[in-house]
Short mmCIF file of C-alpha atoms in Angstrom, two decimals:
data_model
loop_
_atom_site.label_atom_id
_atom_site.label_comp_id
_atom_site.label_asym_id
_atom_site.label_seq_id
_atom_site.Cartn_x
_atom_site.Cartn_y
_atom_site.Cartn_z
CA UNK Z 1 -8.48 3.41 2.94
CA UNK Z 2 -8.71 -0.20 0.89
CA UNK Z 3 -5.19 -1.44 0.51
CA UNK Z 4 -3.64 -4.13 -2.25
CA UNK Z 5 -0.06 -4.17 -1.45
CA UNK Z 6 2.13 -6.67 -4.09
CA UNK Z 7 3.27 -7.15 -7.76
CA UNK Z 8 0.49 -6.32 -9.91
CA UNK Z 9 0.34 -9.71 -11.36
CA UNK Z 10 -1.97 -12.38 -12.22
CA UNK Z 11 -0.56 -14.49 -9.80
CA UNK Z 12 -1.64 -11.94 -7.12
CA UNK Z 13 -5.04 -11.52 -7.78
CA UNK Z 14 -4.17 -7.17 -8.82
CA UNK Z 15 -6.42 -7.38 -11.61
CA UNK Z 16 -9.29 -8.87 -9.81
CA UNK Z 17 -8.54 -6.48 -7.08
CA UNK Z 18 -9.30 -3.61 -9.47
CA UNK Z 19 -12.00 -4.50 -11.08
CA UNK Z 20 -13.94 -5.51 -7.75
CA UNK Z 21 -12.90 -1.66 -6.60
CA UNK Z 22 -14.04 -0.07 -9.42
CA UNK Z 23 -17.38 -2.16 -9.14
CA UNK Z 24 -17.34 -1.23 -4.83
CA UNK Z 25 -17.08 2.54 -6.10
CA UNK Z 26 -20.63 2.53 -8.25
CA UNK Z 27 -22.34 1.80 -4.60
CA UNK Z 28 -20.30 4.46 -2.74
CA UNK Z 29 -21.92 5.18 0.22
CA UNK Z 30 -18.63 7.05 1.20
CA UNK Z 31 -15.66 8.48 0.09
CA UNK Z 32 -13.33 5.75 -0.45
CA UNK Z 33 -9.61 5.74 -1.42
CA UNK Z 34 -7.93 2.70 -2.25
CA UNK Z 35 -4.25 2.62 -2.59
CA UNK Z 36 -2.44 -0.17 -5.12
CA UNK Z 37 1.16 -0.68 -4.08
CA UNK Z 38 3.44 -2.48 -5.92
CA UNK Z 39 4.90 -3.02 -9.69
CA UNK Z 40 4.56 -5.03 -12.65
CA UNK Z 41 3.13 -6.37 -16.07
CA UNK Z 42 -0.55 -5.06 -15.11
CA UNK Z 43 0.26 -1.60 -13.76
CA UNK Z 44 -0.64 0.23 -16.85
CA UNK Z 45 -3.71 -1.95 -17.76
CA UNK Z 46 -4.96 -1.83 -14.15
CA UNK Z 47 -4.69 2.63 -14.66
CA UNK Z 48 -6.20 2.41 -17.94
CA UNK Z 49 -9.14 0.26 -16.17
CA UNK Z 50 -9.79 2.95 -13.85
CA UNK Z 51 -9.94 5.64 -15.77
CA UNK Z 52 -12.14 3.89 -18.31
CA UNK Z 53 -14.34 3.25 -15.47
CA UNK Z 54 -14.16 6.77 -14.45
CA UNK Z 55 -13.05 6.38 -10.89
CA UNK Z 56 -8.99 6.52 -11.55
CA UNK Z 57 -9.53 9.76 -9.16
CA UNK Z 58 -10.37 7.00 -5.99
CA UNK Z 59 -7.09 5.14 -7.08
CA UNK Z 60 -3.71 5.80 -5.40
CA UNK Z 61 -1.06 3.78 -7.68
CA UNK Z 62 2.31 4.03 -5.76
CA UNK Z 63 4.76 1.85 -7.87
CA UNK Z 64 7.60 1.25 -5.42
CA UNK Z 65 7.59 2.14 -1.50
CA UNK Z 66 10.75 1.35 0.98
CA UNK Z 67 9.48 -0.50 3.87
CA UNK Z 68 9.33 2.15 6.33
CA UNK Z 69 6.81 4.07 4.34
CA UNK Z 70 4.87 0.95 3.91
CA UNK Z 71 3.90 0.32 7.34
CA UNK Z 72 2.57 4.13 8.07
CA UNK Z 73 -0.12 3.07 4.81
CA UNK Z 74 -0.98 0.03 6.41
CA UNK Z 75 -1.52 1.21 9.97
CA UNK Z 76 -3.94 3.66 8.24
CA UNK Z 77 -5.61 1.07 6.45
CA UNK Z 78 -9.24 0.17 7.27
CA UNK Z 79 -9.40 -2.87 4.55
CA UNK Z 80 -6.48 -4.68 3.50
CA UNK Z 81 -7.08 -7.19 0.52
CA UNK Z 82 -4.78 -9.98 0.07
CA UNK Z 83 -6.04 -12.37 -3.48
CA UNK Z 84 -2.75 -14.03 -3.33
CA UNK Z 85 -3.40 -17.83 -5.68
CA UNK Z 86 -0.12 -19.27 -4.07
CA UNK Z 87 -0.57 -18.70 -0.61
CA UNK Z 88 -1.43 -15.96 2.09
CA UNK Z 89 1.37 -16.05 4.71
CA UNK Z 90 3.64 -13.42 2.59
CA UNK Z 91 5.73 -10.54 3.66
CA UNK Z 92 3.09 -8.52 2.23
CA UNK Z 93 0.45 -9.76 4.68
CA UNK Z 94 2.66 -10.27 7.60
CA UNK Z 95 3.23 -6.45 7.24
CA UNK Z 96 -0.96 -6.07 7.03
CA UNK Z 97 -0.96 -8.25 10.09
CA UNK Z 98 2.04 -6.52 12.45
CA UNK Z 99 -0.12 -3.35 11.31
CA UNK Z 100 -3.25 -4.76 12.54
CA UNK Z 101 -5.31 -4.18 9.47
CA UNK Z 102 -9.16 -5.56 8.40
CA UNK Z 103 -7.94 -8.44 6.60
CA UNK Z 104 -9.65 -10.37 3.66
CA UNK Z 105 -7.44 -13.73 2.12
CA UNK Z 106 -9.21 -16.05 -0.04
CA UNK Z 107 -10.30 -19.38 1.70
CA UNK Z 108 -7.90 -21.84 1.76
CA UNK Z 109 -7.37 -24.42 -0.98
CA UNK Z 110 -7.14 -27.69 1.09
CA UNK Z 111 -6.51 -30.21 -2.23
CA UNK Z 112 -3.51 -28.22 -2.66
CA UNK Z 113 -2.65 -27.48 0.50
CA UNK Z 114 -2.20 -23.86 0.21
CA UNK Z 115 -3.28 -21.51 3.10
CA UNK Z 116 -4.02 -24.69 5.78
CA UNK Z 117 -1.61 -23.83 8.15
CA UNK Z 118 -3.34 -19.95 7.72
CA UNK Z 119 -5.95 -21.10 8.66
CA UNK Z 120 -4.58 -22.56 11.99
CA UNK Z 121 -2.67 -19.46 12.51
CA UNK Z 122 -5.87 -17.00 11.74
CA UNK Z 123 -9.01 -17.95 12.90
CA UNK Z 124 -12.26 -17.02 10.90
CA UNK Z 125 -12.92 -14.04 13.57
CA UNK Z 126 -9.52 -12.29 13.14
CA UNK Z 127 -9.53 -12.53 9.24
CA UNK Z 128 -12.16 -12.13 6.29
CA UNK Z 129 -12.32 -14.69 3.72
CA UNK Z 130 -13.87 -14.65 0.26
CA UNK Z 131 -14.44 -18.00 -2.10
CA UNK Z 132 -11.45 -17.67 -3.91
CA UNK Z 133 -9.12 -15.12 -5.73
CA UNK Z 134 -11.33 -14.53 -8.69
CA UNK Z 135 -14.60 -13.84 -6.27
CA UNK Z 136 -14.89 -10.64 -7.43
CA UNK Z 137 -18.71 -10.64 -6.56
CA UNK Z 138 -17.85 -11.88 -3.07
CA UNK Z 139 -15.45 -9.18 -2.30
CA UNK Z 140 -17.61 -6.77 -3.22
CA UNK Z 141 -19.98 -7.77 -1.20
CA UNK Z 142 -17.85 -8.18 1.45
CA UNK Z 143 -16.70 -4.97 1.06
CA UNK Z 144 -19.64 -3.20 0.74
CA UNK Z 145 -21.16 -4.88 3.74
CA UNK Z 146 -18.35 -3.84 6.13
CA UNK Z 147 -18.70 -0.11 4.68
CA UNK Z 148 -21.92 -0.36 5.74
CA UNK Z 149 -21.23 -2.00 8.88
CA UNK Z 150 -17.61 -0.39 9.93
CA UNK Z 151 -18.21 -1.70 13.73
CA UNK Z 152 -17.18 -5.29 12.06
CA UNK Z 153 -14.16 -3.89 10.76
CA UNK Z 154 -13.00 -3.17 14.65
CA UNK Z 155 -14.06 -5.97 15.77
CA UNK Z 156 -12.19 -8.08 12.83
CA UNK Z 157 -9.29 -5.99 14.22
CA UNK Z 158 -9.39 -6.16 17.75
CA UNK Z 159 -9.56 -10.18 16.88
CA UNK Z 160 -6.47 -10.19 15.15
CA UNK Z 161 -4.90 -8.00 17.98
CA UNK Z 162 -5.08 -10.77 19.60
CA UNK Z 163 -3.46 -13.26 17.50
CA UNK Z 164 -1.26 -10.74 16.56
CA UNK Z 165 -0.01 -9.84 20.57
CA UNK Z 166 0.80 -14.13 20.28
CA UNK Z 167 3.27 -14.05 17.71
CA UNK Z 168 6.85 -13.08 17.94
CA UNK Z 169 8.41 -10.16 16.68
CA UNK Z 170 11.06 -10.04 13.92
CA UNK Z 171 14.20 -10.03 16.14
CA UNK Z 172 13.06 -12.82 18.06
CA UNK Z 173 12.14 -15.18 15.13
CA UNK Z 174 15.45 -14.45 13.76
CA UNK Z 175 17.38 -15.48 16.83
CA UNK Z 176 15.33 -18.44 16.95
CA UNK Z 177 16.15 -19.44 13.36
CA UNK Z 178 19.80 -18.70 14.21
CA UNK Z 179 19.73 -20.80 17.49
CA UNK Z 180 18.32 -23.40 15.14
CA UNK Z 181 20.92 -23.48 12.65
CA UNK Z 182 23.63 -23.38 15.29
CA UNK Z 183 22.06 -26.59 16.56
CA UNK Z 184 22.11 -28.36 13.30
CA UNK Z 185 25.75 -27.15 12.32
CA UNK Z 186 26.69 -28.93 15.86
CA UNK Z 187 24.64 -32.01 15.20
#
């Protein structure tokens, strides 16, 4: 499975997403199924795209998902894709993280300051990068080369295992944040 998992917005990179799918499905050296979670303004255009390319069959559109359904997806996810433009630390990702997916971001914008800290957090071994969010051609590639080459895709994995193993879990980030606030409330 190839996994997009947010609103199906510009500002997510859904559209881009698509197209660079459709265009990964012309090569197919396997069967591939990509699922496309989430809602919004593109849903419709992004179906009608598929099935004017002739590969909505590949496509599995699943509008809304509560979050314990989510994480099943993910863990069975060999290729997440993240084209996020504001950022790629999201709940979205965090999720594709906790379930130790293949993970492609965009690189991070360093004028802007958007995705530095990532980049600190996710070394270039644990996580795929492409140019930007509108690299279609790059994530195709991409794409196509770790199809080709799934033994990267494990290793990509077993890299962010690591990070991942590093990181706190949800309950103990919370009670951090709360032991936080309780010190500022006293101070």
């Amino acid at each position: 499975y190839i996994t997009f998992l947010g609103k199906l917005e510009n500002s997510k990179g859904a559209e881009q997403f698509v197209k660079a799918m459709c265009r990964v499905l012309k090569k197919k050296q396997k069967k591939i199924l990509i699922n496309v979670i989430g809602f919004g303004t593109l849903r419709e255009k992004l179906i009608a795209y598929t099935k004017s390319c002739g590969k909505y069959e590949y496509f599995n559109f699943i509008e809304r998902l509560p979050n314990n359904q989510i994480i099943p997806i993910l863990k069975n996810t060999d290729i997440y894709v993240s084209l996020n433009r504001e950022g790629n630390l999201s709940n979205a990702n965090l999720e594709a993280i906790a379930s130790n997916c293949c993970i492609i971001i965009p690189e991070s914008k360093k004028i802007n300051g958007i995705d530095v800290f990532t980049d600190k957090l996710l070394p270039r071994n644990a996580v795929l990068r492409i140019k930007n969010s509108d690299d279609i051609k790059g994530l195709v590639r991409l794409i196509n080369n770790l199809l080709l080459n799934e033994k990267k895709i494990f290793e990509t994995k077993k890299n962010l295992e690591k990070i991942r193993q590093s990181l706190n879990d949800w309950d103990q980030r919370i009670q951090y944040e709360i032991k936080l606030l309780e010190k500022i409330m006293k101070s």
